[in-house]
CSV table of C-alpha atoms in Angstrom, one decimal:
chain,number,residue,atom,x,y,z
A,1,UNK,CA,-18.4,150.5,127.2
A,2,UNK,CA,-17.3,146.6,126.8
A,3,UNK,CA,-19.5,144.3,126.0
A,4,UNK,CA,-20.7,142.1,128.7
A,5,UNK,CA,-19.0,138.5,128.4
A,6,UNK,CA,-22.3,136.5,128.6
A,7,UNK,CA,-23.5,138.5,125.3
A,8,UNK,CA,-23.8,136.4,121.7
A,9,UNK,CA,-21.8,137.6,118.3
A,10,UNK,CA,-25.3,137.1,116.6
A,11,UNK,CA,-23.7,139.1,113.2
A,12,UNK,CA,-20.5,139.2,111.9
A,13,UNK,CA,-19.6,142.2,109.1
A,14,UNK,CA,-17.2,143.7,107.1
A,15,UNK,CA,-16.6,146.2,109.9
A,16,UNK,CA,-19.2,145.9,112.3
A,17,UNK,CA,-19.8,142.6,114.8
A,18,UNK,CA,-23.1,142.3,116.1
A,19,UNK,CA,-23.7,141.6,120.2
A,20,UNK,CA,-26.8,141.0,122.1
A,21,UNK,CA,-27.8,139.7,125.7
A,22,UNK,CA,-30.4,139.9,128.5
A,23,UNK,CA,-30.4,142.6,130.6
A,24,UNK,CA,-32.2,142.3,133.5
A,25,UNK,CA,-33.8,145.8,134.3
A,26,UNK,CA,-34.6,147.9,137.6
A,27,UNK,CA,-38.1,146.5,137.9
A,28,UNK,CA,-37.2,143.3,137.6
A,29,UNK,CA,-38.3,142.2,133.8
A,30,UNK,CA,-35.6,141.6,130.9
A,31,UNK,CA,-34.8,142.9,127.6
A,32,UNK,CA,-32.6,142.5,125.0
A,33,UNK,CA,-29.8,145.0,124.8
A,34,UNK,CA,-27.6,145.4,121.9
A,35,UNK,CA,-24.1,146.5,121.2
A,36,UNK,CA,-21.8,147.0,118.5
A,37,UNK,CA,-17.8,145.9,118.1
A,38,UNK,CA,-15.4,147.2,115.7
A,39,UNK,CA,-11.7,147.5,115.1
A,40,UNK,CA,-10.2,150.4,117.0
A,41,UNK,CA,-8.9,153.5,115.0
A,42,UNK,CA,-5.6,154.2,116.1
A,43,UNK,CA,-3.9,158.0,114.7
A,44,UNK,CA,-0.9,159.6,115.1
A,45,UNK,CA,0.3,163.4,115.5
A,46,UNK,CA,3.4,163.1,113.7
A,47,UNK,CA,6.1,166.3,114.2
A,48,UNK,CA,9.1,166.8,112.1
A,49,UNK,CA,11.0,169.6,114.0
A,50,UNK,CA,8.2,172.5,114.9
A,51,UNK,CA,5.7,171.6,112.1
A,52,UNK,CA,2.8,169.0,112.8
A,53,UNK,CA,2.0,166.6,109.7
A,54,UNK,CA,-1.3,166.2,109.1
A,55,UNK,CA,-3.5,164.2,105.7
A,56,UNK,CA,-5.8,165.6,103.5
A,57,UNK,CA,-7.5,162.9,101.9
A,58,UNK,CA,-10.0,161.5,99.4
A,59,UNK,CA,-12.1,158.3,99.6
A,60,UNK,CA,-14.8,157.1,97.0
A,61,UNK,CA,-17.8,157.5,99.1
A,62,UNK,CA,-17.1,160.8,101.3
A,63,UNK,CA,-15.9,164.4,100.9
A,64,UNK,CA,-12.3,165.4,101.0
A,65,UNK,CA,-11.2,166.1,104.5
A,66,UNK,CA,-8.1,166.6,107.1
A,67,UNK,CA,-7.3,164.2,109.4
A,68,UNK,CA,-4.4,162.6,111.4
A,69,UNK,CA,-2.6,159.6,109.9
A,70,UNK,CA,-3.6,156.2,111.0
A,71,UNK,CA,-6.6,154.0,110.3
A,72,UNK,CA,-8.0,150.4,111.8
A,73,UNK,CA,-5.8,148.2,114.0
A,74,UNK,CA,-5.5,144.9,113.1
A,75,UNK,CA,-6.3,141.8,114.9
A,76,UNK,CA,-3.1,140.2,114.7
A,77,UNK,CA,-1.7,143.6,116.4
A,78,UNK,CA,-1.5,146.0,119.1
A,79,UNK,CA,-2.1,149.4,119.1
A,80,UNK,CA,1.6,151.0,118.4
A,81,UNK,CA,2.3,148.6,116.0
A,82,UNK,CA,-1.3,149.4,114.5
A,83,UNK,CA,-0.1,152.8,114.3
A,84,UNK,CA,2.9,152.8,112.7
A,85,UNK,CA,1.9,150.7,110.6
A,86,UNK,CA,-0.6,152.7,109.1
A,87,UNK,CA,1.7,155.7,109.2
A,88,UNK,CA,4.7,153.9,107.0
A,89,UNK,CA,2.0,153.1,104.7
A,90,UNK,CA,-0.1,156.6,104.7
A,91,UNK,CA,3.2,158.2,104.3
A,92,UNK,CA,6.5,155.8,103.9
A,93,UNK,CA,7.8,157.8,107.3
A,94,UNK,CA,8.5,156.5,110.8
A,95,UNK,CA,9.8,157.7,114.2
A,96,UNK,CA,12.0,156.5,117.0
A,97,UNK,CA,9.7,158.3,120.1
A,98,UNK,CA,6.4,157.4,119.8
A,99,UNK,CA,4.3,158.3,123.1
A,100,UNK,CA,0.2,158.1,123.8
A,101,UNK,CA,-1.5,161.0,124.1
A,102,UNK,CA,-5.4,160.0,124.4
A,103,UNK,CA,-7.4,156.8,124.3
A,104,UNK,CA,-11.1,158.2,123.5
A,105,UNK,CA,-14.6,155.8,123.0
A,106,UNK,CA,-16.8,157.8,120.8
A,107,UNK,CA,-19.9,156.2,120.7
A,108,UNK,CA,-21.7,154.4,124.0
A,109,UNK,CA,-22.9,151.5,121.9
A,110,UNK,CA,-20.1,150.4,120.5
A,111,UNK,CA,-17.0,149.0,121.9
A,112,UNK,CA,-14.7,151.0,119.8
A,113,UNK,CA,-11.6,153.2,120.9
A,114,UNK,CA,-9.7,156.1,119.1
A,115,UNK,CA,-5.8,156.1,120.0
A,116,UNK,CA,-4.2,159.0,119.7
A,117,UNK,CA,-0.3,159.0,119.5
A,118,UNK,CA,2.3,161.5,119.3
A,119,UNK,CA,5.4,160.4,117.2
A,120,UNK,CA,8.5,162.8,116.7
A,121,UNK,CA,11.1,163.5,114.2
A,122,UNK,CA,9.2,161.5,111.7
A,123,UNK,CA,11.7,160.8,108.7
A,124,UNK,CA,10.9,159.5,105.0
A,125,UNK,CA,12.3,155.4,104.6
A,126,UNK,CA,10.3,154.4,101.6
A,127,UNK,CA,7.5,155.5,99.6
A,128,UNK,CA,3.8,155.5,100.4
A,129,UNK,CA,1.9,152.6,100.1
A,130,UNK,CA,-1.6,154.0,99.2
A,131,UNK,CA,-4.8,151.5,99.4
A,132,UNK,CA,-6.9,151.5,96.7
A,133,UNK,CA,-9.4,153.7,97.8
A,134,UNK,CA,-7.2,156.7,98.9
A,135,UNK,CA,-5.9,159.2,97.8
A,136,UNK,CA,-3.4,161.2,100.2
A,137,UNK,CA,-1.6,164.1,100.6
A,138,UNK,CA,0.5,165.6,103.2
A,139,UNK,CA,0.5,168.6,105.1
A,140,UNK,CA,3.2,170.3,107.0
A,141,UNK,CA,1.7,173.0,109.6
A,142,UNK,CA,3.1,174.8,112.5
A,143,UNK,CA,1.1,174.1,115.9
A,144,UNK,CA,-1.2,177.3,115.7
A,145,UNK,CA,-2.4,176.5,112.1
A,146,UNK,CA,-2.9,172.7,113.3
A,147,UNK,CA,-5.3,173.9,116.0
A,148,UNK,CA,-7.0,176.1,113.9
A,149,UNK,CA,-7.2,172.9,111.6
A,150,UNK,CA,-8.7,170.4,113.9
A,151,UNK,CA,-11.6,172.8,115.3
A,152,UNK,CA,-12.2,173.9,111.6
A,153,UNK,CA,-15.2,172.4,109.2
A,154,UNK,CA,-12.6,170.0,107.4
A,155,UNK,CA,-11.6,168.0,110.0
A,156,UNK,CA,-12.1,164.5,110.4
A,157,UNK,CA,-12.2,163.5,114.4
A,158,UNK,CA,-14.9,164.4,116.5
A,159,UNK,CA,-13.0,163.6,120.0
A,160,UNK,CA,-9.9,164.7,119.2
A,161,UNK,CA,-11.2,168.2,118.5
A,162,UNK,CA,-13.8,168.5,121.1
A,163,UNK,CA,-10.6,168.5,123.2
A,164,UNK,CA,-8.9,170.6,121.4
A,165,UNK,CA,-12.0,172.8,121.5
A,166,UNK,CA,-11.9,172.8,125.5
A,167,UNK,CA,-7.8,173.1,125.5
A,168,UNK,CA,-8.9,176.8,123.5
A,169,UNK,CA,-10.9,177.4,126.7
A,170,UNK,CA,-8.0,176.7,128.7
A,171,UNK,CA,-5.0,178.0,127.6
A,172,UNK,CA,-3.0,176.5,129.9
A,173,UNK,CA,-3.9,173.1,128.8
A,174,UNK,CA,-3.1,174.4,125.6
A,175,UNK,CA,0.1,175.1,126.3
A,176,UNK,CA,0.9,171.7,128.1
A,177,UNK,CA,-0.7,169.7,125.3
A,178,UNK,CA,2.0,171.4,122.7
A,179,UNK,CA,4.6,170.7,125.2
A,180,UNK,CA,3.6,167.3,125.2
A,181,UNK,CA,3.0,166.4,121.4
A,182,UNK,CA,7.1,168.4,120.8
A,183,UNK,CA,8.4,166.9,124.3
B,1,UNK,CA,-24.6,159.6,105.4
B,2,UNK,CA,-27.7,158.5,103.5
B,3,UNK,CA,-27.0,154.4,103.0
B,4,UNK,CA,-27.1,154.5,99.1
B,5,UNK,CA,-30.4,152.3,97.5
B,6,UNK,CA,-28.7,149.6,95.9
B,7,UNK,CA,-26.9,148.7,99.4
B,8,UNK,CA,-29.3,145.3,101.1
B,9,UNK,CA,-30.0,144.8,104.6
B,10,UNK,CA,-28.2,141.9,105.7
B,11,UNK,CA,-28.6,142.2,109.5
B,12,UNK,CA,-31.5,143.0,111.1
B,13,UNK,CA,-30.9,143.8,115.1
B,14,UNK,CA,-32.9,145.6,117.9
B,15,UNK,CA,-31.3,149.0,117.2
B,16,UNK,CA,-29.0,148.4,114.4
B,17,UNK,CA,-29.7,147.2,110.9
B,18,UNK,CA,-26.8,146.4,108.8
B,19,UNK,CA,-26.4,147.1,105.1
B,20,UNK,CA,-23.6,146.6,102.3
B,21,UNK,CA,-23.0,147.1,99.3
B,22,UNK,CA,-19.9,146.5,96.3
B,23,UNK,CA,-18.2,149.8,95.9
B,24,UNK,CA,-16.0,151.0,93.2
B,25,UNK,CA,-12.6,152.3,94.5
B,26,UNK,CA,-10.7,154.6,92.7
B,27,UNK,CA,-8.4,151.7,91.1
B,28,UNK,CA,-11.6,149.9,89.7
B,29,UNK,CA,-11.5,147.6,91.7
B,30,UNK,CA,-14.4,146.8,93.9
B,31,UNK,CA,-14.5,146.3,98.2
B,32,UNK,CA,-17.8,145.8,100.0
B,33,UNK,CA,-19.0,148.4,101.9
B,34,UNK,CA,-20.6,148.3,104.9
B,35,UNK,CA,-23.3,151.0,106.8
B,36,UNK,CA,-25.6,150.7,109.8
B,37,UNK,CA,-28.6,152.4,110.2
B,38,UNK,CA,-30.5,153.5,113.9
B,39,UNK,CA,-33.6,155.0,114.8
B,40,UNK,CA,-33.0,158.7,115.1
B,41,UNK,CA,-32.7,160.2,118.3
B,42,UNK,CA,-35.3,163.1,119.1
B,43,UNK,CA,-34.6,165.2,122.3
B,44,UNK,CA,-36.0,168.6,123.4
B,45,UNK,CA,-34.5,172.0,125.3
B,46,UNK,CA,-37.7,172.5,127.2
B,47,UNK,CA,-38.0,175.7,129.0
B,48,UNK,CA,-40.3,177.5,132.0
B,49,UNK,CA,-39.7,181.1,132.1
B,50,UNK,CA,-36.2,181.8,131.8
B,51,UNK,CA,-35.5,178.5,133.4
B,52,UNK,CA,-34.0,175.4,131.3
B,53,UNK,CA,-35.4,171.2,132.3
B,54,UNK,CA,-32.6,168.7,132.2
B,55,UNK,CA,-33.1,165.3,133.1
B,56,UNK,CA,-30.7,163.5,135.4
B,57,UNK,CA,-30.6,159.6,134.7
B,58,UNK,CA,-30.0,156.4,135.5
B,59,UNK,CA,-29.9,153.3,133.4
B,60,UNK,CA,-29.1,150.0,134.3
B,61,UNK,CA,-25.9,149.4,132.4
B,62,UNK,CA,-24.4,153.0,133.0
B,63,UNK,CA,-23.2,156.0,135.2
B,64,UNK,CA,-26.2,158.4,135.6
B,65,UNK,CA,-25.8,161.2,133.1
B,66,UNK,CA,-27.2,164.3,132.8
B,67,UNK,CA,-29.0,165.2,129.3
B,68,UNK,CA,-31.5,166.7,127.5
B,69,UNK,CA,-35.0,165.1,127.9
B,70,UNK,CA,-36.2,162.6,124.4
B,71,UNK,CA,-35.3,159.0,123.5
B,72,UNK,CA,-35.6,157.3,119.8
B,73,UNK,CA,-37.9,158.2,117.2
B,74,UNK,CA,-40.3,155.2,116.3
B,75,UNK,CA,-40.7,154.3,113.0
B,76,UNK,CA,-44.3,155.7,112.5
B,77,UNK,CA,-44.1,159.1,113.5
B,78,UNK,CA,-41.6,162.5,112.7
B,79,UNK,CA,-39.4,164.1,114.5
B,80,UNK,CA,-41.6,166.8,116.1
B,81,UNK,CA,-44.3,164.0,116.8
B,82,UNK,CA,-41.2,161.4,119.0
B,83,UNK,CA,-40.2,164.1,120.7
B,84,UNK,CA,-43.4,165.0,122.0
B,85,UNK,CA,-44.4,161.9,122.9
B,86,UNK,CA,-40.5,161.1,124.9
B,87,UNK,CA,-40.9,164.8,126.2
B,88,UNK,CA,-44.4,163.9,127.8
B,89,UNK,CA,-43.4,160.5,128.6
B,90,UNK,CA,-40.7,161.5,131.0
B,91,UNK,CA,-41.6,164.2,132.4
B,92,UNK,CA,-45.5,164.7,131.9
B,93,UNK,CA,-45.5,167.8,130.2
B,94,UNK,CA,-46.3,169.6,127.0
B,95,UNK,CA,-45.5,172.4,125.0
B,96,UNK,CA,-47.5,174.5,121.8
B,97,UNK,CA,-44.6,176.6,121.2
B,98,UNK,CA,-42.0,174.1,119.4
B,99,UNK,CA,-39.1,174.6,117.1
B,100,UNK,CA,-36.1,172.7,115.6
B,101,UNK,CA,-32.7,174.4,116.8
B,102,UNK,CA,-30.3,171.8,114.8
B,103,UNK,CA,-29.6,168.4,113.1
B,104,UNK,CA,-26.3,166.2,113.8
B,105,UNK,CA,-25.1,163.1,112.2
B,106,UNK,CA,-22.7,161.6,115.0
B,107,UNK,CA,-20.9,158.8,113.1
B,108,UNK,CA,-20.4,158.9,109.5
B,109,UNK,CA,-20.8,155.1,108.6
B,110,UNK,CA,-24.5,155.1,110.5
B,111,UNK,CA,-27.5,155.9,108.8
B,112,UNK,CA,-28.6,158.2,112.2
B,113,UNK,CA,-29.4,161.7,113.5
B,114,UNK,CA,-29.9,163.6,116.7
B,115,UNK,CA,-32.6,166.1,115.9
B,116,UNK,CA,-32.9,169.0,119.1
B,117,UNK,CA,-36.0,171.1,119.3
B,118,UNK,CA,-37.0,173.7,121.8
B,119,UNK,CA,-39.9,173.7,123.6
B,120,UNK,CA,-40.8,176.8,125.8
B,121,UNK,CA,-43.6,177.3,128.4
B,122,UNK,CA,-43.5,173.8,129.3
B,123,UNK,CA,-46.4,172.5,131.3
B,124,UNK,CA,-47.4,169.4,133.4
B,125,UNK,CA,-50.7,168.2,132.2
B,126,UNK,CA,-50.2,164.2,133.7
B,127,UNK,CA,-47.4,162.0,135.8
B,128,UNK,CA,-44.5,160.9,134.1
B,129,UNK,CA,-44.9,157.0,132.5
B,130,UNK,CA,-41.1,156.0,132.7
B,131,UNK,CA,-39.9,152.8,130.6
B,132,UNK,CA,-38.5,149.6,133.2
B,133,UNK,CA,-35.0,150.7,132.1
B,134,UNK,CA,-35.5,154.5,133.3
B,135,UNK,CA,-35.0,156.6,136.3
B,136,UNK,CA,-35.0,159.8,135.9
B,137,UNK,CA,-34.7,163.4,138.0
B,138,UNK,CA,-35.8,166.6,136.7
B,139,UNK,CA,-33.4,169.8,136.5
B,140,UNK,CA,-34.4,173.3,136.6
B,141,UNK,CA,-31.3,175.7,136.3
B,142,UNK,CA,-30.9,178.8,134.4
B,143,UNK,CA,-29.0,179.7,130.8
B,144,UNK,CA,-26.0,179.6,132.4
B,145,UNK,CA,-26.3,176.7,134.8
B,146,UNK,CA,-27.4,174.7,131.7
B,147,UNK,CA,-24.1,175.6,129.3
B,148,UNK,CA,-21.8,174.8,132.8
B,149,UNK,CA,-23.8,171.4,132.7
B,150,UNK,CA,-23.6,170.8,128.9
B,151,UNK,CA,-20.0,170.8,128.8
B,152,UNK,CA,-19.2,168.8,132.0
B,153,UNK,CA,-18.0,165.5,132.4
B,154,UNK,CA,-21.7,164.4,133.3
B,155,UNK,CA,-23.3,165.4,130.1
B,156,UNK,CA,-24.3,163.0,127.6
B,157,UNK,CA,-24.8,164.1,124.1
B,158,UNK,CA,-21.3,164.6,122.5
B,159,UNK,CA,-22.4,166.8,119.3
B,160,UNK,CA,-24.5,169.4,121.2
B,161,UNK,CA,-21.8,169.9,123.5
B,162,UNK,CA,-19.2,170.5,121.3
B,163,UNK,CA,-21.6,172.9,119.8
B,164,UNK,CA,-21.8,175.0,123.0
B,165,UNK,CA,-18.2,174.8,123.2
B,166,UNK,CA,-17.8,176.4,120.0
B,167,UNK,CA,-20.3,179.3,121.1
B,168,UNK,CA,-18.5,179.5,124.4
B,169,UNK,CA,-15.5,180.6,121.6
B,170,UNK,CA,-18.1,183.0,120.3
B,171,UNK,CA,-20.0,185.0,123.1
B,172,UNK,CA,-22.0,186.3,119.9
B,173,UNK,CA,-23.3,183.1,118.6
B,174,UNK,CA,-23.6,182.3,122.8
B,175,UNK,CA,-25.9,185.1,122.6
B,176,UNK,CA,-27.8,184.3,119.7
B,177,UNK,CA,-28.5,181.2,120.8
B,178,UNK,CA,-29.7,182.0,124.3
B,179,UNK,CA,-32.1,184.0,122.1
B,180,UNK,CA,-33.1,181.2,120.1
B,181,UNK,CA,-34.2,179.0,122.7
B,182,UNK,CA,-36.3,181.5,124.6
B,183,UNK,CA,-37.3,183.6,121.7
């Protein structure tokens, strides 16, 4: 959900802003309602011929885990450019076709969206450029191990592989979402 | 996550409370890290027979959503104890058959989780006592019903779903935990 104009920034964080205003309820009376903004994640499924490039990845405070390339869109950016940003850094690659495949908003309270591209051919132009709190490396899978990956324990991306989950209930969305991430 | 002890509230809002703390990276070098932290939320499979209760809601800053029945744990009571009182609160009934079915964390930089219980042979012992904010309509459907419901568009509750999704995967674990919740 956005956050309703009239609503104060009563906290600003590292990450996480801080929102509040008077909601008027069904019975007539008024509370204060709260909500939460914070930089969109934006990720990318990155294909280099039939194989699907995906980041297995430490950070100080969490246990390794898979995930797509990407992180936080700046503010000074949109979404694409967030993305490959993030994914020359992650990885020192780009791509030439670059399409969105989901926009998803994981949690009610907070005005927060995941972006999900698809970017193919991804070539190598430069080395990584690692910040100092990760510790990547890359994986090269074909399609049916990268399903397998997202719905498995390791995987970092609630959304994206509740969908995936469905798409394995529906194998002909299955088939269209491959068709879709190759084109 | 747990927020770690030497991390200090610096925000404190009508849900969220915000903590950080200086981290060490990997380099040495040190970021500050940030965590919220929420009540827990507390919410109940309640059964009658071989019947399942779901609520059907409105609130009035979103689309009506279909759920399990419970709300937010308050700070002087457990798990067991909130959802009892949510459980009675909107619907008027009770249960002496109780058990935890599973814990989920939703969102890995907030201090939060989504404890579900079942409750079988529920029964109405007073009128519901529904908060300003709260309209709700009780559902009666059956084990299969309910799993349709849980993984439609009008569910709310994002982790149990993609639980049931898995299980749909599964037909044993489907089975196990049809089991479970009527034992």
């Amino acid at each position: 959900m956005k956050i309703p104009h009239k609503a104060k920034k009563v906290f600003k964080g590292v990450i996480f802003d801080v929102y509040q205003w008077e909601q008027e309820m069904f019975d007539g009376s008024k509370a204060t309602f709260e909500m939460l903004k914070r930089p969109n994640t934006v990720q990318v499924i990155a294909t280099q011929e039939d194989k699907i490039l995906l980041s297995h990845e430490s950070q100080p405070t969490k246990k390794d885990f898979i995930g797509l390339f990407g992180g936080r869109q700046e503010p000074d950016e949109n979404e694409l450019d967030g993305v490959k940003r993030e994914f020359l850094e992650e990885t020192g690659m780009e791509s030439d076709n670059w399409d969105l495949i989901n926009i998803y908003e994981p949690i009610y309270k907070i005005e927060w969206n995941v972006y999900i591209f698809a970017a193919r051919d991804c070539k190598k132009i430069q080395e990584p450029k690692l910040e100092s709190g990760e510790e990547i490396e890359i994986m090269k899978v074909d399609f049916d191990e990268f399903i397998d990956l997202v719905i498995g324990e390791k995987f970092w991306g609630r959304e994206f592989a509740e969908d995936v989950l469905r798409m394995k209930l529906e194998p002909k969305k299955l088939r269209e979402f491959k068709k879709k991430i190759f084109q």
